[in-house]
mmCIF file of C-alpha atoms in Angstrom:
data_model
loop_
_atom_site.group_PDB
_atom_site.id
_atom_site.type_symbol
_atom_site.label_atom_id
_atom_site.label_comp_id
_atom_site.label_asym_id
_atom_site.label_seq_id
_atom_site.Cartn_x
_atom_site.Cartn_y
_atom_site.Cartn_z
ATOM 1 C CA UNK C 1 0.000 0.000 0.000
ATOM 2 C CA UNK C 2 2.876 2.364 0.738
ATOM 3 C CA UNK C 3 4.085 1.893 -2.839
ATOM 4 C CA UNK C 4 0.762 3.176 -4.168
ATOM 5 C CA UNK C 5 0.733 6.088 -1.707
ATOM 6 C CA UNK C 6 4.401 7.059 -2.000
ATOM 7 C CA UNK C 7 4.979 6.612 -5.718
ATOM 8 C CA UNK C 8 1.809 6.139 -7.770
ATOM 9 C CA UNK C 9 -0.212 8.796 -5.936
ATOM 10 C CA UNK C 10 2.646 11.300 -6.251
ATOM 11 C CA UNK C 11 2.950 10.473 -9.956
ATOM 12 C CA UNK C 12 -0.787 10.992 -10.539
ATOM 13 C CA UNK C 13 -0.781 14.297 -8.640
ATOM 14 C CA UNK C 14 2.131 15.664 -10.650
ATOM 15 C CA UNK C 15 0.628 14.329 -13.873
ATOM 16 C CA UNK C 16 -2.560 16.289 -13.075
ATOM 17 C CA UNK C 17 -0.462 19.413 -12.455
ATOM 18 C CA UNK C 18 1.321 18.875 -15.772
ATOM 19 C CA UNK C 19 -2.045 18.440 -17.490
ATOM 20 C CA UNK C 20 -3.285 21.697 -15.958
ATOM 21 C CA UNK C 21 -0.073 23.401 -17.097
ATOM 22 C CA UNK C 22 -0.535 22.156 -20.678
ATOM 23 C CA UNK C 23 -4.189 23.208 -20.579
ATOM 24 C CA UNK C 24 -3.268 26.741 -19.469
ATOM 25 C CA UNK C 25 -0.644 27.033 -22.217
ATOM 26 C CA UNK C 26 -2.466 25.388 -25.117
ATOM 27 C CA UNK C 27 -6.139 25.467 -24.186
ATOM 28 C CA UNK C 28 -6.436 21.695 -24.697
ATOM 29 C CA UNK C 29 -7.371 19.515 -21.737
ATOM 30 C CA UNK C 30 -6.053 15.988 -22.122
ATOM 31 C CA UNK C 31 -5.278 13.867 -19.045
ATOM 32 C CA UNK C 32 -3.404 10.736 -20.089
ATOM 33 C CA UNK C 33 -1.633 9.121 -17.110
ATOM 34 C CA UNK C 34 -0.396 6.325 -19.394
ATOM 35 C CA UNK C 35 1.944 8.716 -21.201
ATOM 36 C CA UNK C 36 4.044 10.590 -18.633
ATOM 37 C CA UNK C 37 4.791 14.283 -19.010
ATOM 38 C CA UNK C 38 8.244 15.796 -18.640
ATOM 39 C CA UNK C 39 10.461 13.702 -16.342
ATOM 40 C CA UNK C 40 7.509 12.008 -14.656
ATOM 41 C CA UNK C 41 8.315 8.806 -16.549
ATOM 42 C CA UNK C 42 10.705 7.989 -13.726
ATOM 43 C CA UNK C 43 7.948 7.829 -11.108
ATOM 44 C CA UNK C 44 5.844 5.551 -13.293
ATOM 45 C CA UNK C 45 8.862 3.343 -14.011
ATOM 46 C CA UNK C 46 9.816 3.279 -10.328
ATOM 47 C CA UNK C 47 6.300 2.144 -9.460
ATOM 48 C CA UNK C 48 6.507 -0.668 -12.008
ATOM 49 C CA UNK C 49 10.012 -1.716 -10.920
ATOM 50 C CA UNK C 50 9.079 -1.868 -7.258
ATOM 51 C CA UNK C 51 5.800 -3.656 -8.010
ATOM 52 C CA UNK C 52 7.502 -6.428 -10.001
ATOM 53 C CA UNK C 53 10.600 -6.690 -7.806
ATOM 54 C CA UNK C 54 9.183 -9.568 -5.693
ATOM 55 C CA UNK C 55 8.740 -11.610 -8.880
ATOM 56 C CA UNK C 56 12.106 -10.616 -10.337
ATOM 57 C CA UNK C 57 13.931 -11.429 -7.107
ATOM 58 C CA UNK C 58 13.189 -15.128 -7.649
ATOM 59 C CA UNK C 59 15.094 -15.198 -10.960
ATOM 60 C CA UNK C 60 18.673 -16.391 -10.551
ATOM 61 C CA UNK C 61 20.527 -14.243 -13.120
ATOM 62 C CA UNK C 62 18.079 -11.335 -13.150
ATOM 63 C CA UNK C 63 20.595 -8.507 -13.764
ATOM 64 C CA UNK C 64 22.245 -10.055 -16.860
ATOM 65 C CA UNK C 65 18.824 -11.103 -18.166
ATOM 66 C CA UNK C 66 17.497 -7.576 -17.689
ATOM 67 C CA UNK C 67 20.490 -6.220 -19.650
ATOM 68 C CA UNK C 68 19.550 -8.560 -22.506
ATOM 69 C CA UNK C 69 15.935 -7.379 -22.349
ATOM 70 C CA UNK C 70 17.077 -3.745 -22.298
ATOM 71 C CA UNK C 71 19.162 -4.237 -25.430
ATOM 72 C CA UNK C 72 16.509 -6.250 -27.287
ATOM 73 C CA UNK C 73 13.722 -3.797 -26.358
ATOM 74 C CA UNK C 74 15.034 -1.343 -28.946
ATOM 75 C CA UNK C 75 14.313 -3.840 -31.705
ATOM 76 C CA UNK C 76 10.575 -3.925 -30.951
ATOM 77 C CA UNK C 77 8.806 -0.957 -32.564
ATOM 78 C CA UNK C 78 5.699 -1.621 -30.456
ATOM 79 C CA UNK C 79 7.604 -0.739 -27.256
ATOM 80 C CA UNK C 80 7.508 3.022 -27.103
ATOM 81 C CA UNK C 81 6.704 5.971 -24.903
ATOM 82 C CA UNK C 82 3.229 4.736 -23.918
ATOM 83 C CA UNK C 83 3.240 3.738 -20.284
ATOM 84 C CA UNK C 84 6.932 4.587 -20.168
ATOM 85 C CA UNK C 85 7.556 0.945 -21.116
ATOM 86 C CA UNK C 86 10.661 1.537 -23.220
ATOM 87 C CA UNK C 87 12.427 3.467 -20.476
ATOM 88 C CA UNK C 88 11.154 1.065 -17.836
ATOM 89 C CA UNK C 89 12.725 -1.888 -19.644
ATOM 90 C CA UNK C 90 15.931 -0.099 -20.608
ATOM 91 C CA UNK C 91 16.746 1.308 -17.173
ATOM 92 C CA UNK C 92 15.591 -1.799 -15.262
ATOM 93 C CA UNK C 93 19.154 -3.223 -15.099
ATOM 94 C CA UNK C 94 20.389 -0.104 -13.292
ATOM 95 C CA UNK C 95 17.535 -0.385 -10.756
ATOM 96 C CA UNK C 96 18.211 -4.099 -10.260
ATOM 97 C CA UNK C 97 21.960 -3.562 -9.868
ATOM 98 C CA UNK C 98 21.342 -1.037 -7.101
ATOM 99 C CA UNK C 99 18.903 -3.429 -5.431
ATOM 100 C CA UNK C 100 21.382 -6.337 -5.685
ATOM 101 C CA UNK C 101 24.214 -4.272 -4.204
ATOM 102 C CA UNK C 102 22.006 -3.262 -1.298
ATOM 103 C CA UNK C 103 20.744 -6.829 -0.874
ATOM 104 C CA UNK C 104 24.264 -8.226 -0.599
ATOM 105 C CA UNK C 105 25.114 -5.794 2.175
ATOM 106 C CA UNK C 106 27.869 -3.936 0.400
ATOM 107 C CA UNK C 107 26.971 -0.818 2.359
ATOM 108 C CA UNK C 108 30.001 -1.316 4.643
ATOM 109 C CA UNK C 109 32.266 -0.793 1.635
ATOM 110 C CA UNK C 110 30.854 2.689 1.221
ATOM 111 C CA UNK C 111 32.233 3.748 4.608
ATOM 112 C CA UNK C 112 35.814 3.626 3.407
ATOM 113 C CA UNK C 113 37.709 6.918 3.008
ATOM 114 C CA UNK C 114 38.565 6.412 -0.672
ATOM 115 C CA UNK C 115 34.987 5.757 -1.827
ATOM 116 C CA UNK C 116 33.853 9.416 -2.087
ATOM 117 C CA UNK C 117 37.027 10.277 -4.027
ATOM 118 C CA UNK C 118 36.648 7.323 -6.368
ATOM 119 C CA UNK C 119 32.977 8.157 -6.870
ATOM 120 C CA UNK C 120 33.796 11.769 -7.659
ATOM 121 C CA UNK C 121 36.431 10.598 -10.141
ATOM 122 C CA UNK C 122 34.034 8.216 -11.916
ATOM 123 C CA UNK C 123 31.392 10.946 -12.061
ATOM 124 C CA UNK C 124 33.889 13.493 -13.393
ATOM 125 C CA UNK C 125 35.101 11.116 -16.111
ATOM 126 C CA UNK C 126 31.488 10.351 -17.074
ATOM 127 C CA UNK C 127 30.573 14.060 -17.266
ATOM 128 C CA UNK C 128 33.673 14.953 -19.317
ATOM 129 C CA UNK C 129 33.084 12.005 -21.676
ATOM 130 C CA UNK C 130 29.416 12.827 -22.227
ATOM 131 C CA UNK C 131 30.095 16.554 -22.636
ATOM 132 C CA UNK C 132 32.898 15.892 -25.134
ATOM 133 C CA UNK C 133 30.722 13.530 -27.145
ATOM 134 C CA UNK C 134 27.839 16.021 -27.184
ATOM 135 C CA UNK C 135 30.118 18.843 -28.328
ATOM 136 C CA UNK C 136 31.619 16.677 -31.086
ATOM 137 C CA UNK C 137 28.141 15.582 -32.245
ATOM 138 C CA UNK C 138 29.178 11.994 -31.591
ATOM 139 C CA UNK C 139 26.234 11.502 -29.261
ATOM 140 C CA UNK C 140 22.594 11.676 -30.173
ATOM 141 C CA UNK C 141 19.986 12.876 -27.699
ATOM 142 C CA UNK C 142 17.655 10.044 -28.740
ATOM 143 C CA UNK C 143 20.099 7.550 -27.259
ATOM 144 C CA UNK C 144 19.479 8.926 -23.775
ATOM 145 C CA UNK C 145 15.729 9.347 -24.084
ATOM 146 C CA UNK C 146 15.267 5.589 -24.601
ATOM 147 C CA UNK C 147 11.730 6.289 -25.816
ATOM 148 C CA UNK C 148 11.904 5.035 -29.362
ATOM 149 C CA UNK C 149 13.043 1.818 -31.038
ATOM 150 C CA UNK C 150 16.356 1.664 -32.839
ATOM 151 C CA UNK C 151 16.622 3.532 -36.123
ATOM 152 C CA UNK C 152 16.582 0.976 -38.942
ATOM 153 C CA UNK C 153 19.521 2.567 -40.710
ATOM 154 C CA UNK C 154 21.707 2.485 -37.569
ATOM 155 C CA UNK C 155 20.634 -0.517 -35.454
ATOM 156 C CA UNK C 156 24.192 -1.502 -34.527
ATOM 157 C CA UNK C 157 25.094 2.067 -33.596
ATOM 158 C CA UNK C 158 21.984 2.399 -31.452
ATOM 159 C CA UNK C 159 22.591 -0.994 -29.839
ATOM 160 C CA UNK C 160 26.188 -0.090 -29.054
ATOM 161 C CA UNK C 161 25.164 3.290 -27.635
ATOM 162 C CA UNK C 162 22.504 1.690 -25.416
ATOM 163 C CA UNK C 163 25.042 -0.851 -24.145
ATOM 164 C CA UNK C 164 27.549 1.915 -23.359
ATOM 165 C CA UNK C 165 24.900 3.940 -21.563
ATOM 166 C CA UNK C 166 24.012 0.892 -19.460
ATOM 167 C CA UNK C 167 27.693 0.346 -18.639
ATOM 168 C CA UNK C 168 27.958 3.990 -17.623
ATOM 169 C CA UNK C 169 24.837 3.690 -15.491
ATOM 170 C CA UNK C 170 26.263 0.591 -13.845
ATOM 171 C CA UNK C 171 29.494 2.439 -13.084
ATOM 172 C CA UNK C 172 27.551 5.323 -11.576
ATOM 173 C CA UNK C 173 25.592 2.897 -9.374
#
């Protein structure tokens, strides 16, 4: 019940505010909680992840399997922005990795003196890499949105980019 109150209810409230905002700007009133506005996709995805976590926790190799699902999801044109399903599937491995690390009690490792410095270094390298790629036009914004299927003319490029983004997300976890 707390999941519904703490995540789904908050999502629906903010989705109603976003709908009111769009209505004030455009004059069209259209409340569609199945297609999240702005960055609200994360709340809907978080609700789904936490709701299915008890089922996923019974699967032995759930993190590697979720990586496979995340990479294959881009091949299915029917998986798109509706219900935030594309993003939910693609970012599921990052959620599961964080859950697994917490489950295995690795929290004591975070108390070491070098961890904040190493974390800051990883974050700095990630930011510099992403900024450099954006400035050189080597990175496409659609790769980070994870809303659409792979582009037919560049499936391997999209697949490679999604894999690299997942590796980067795993490093940041």
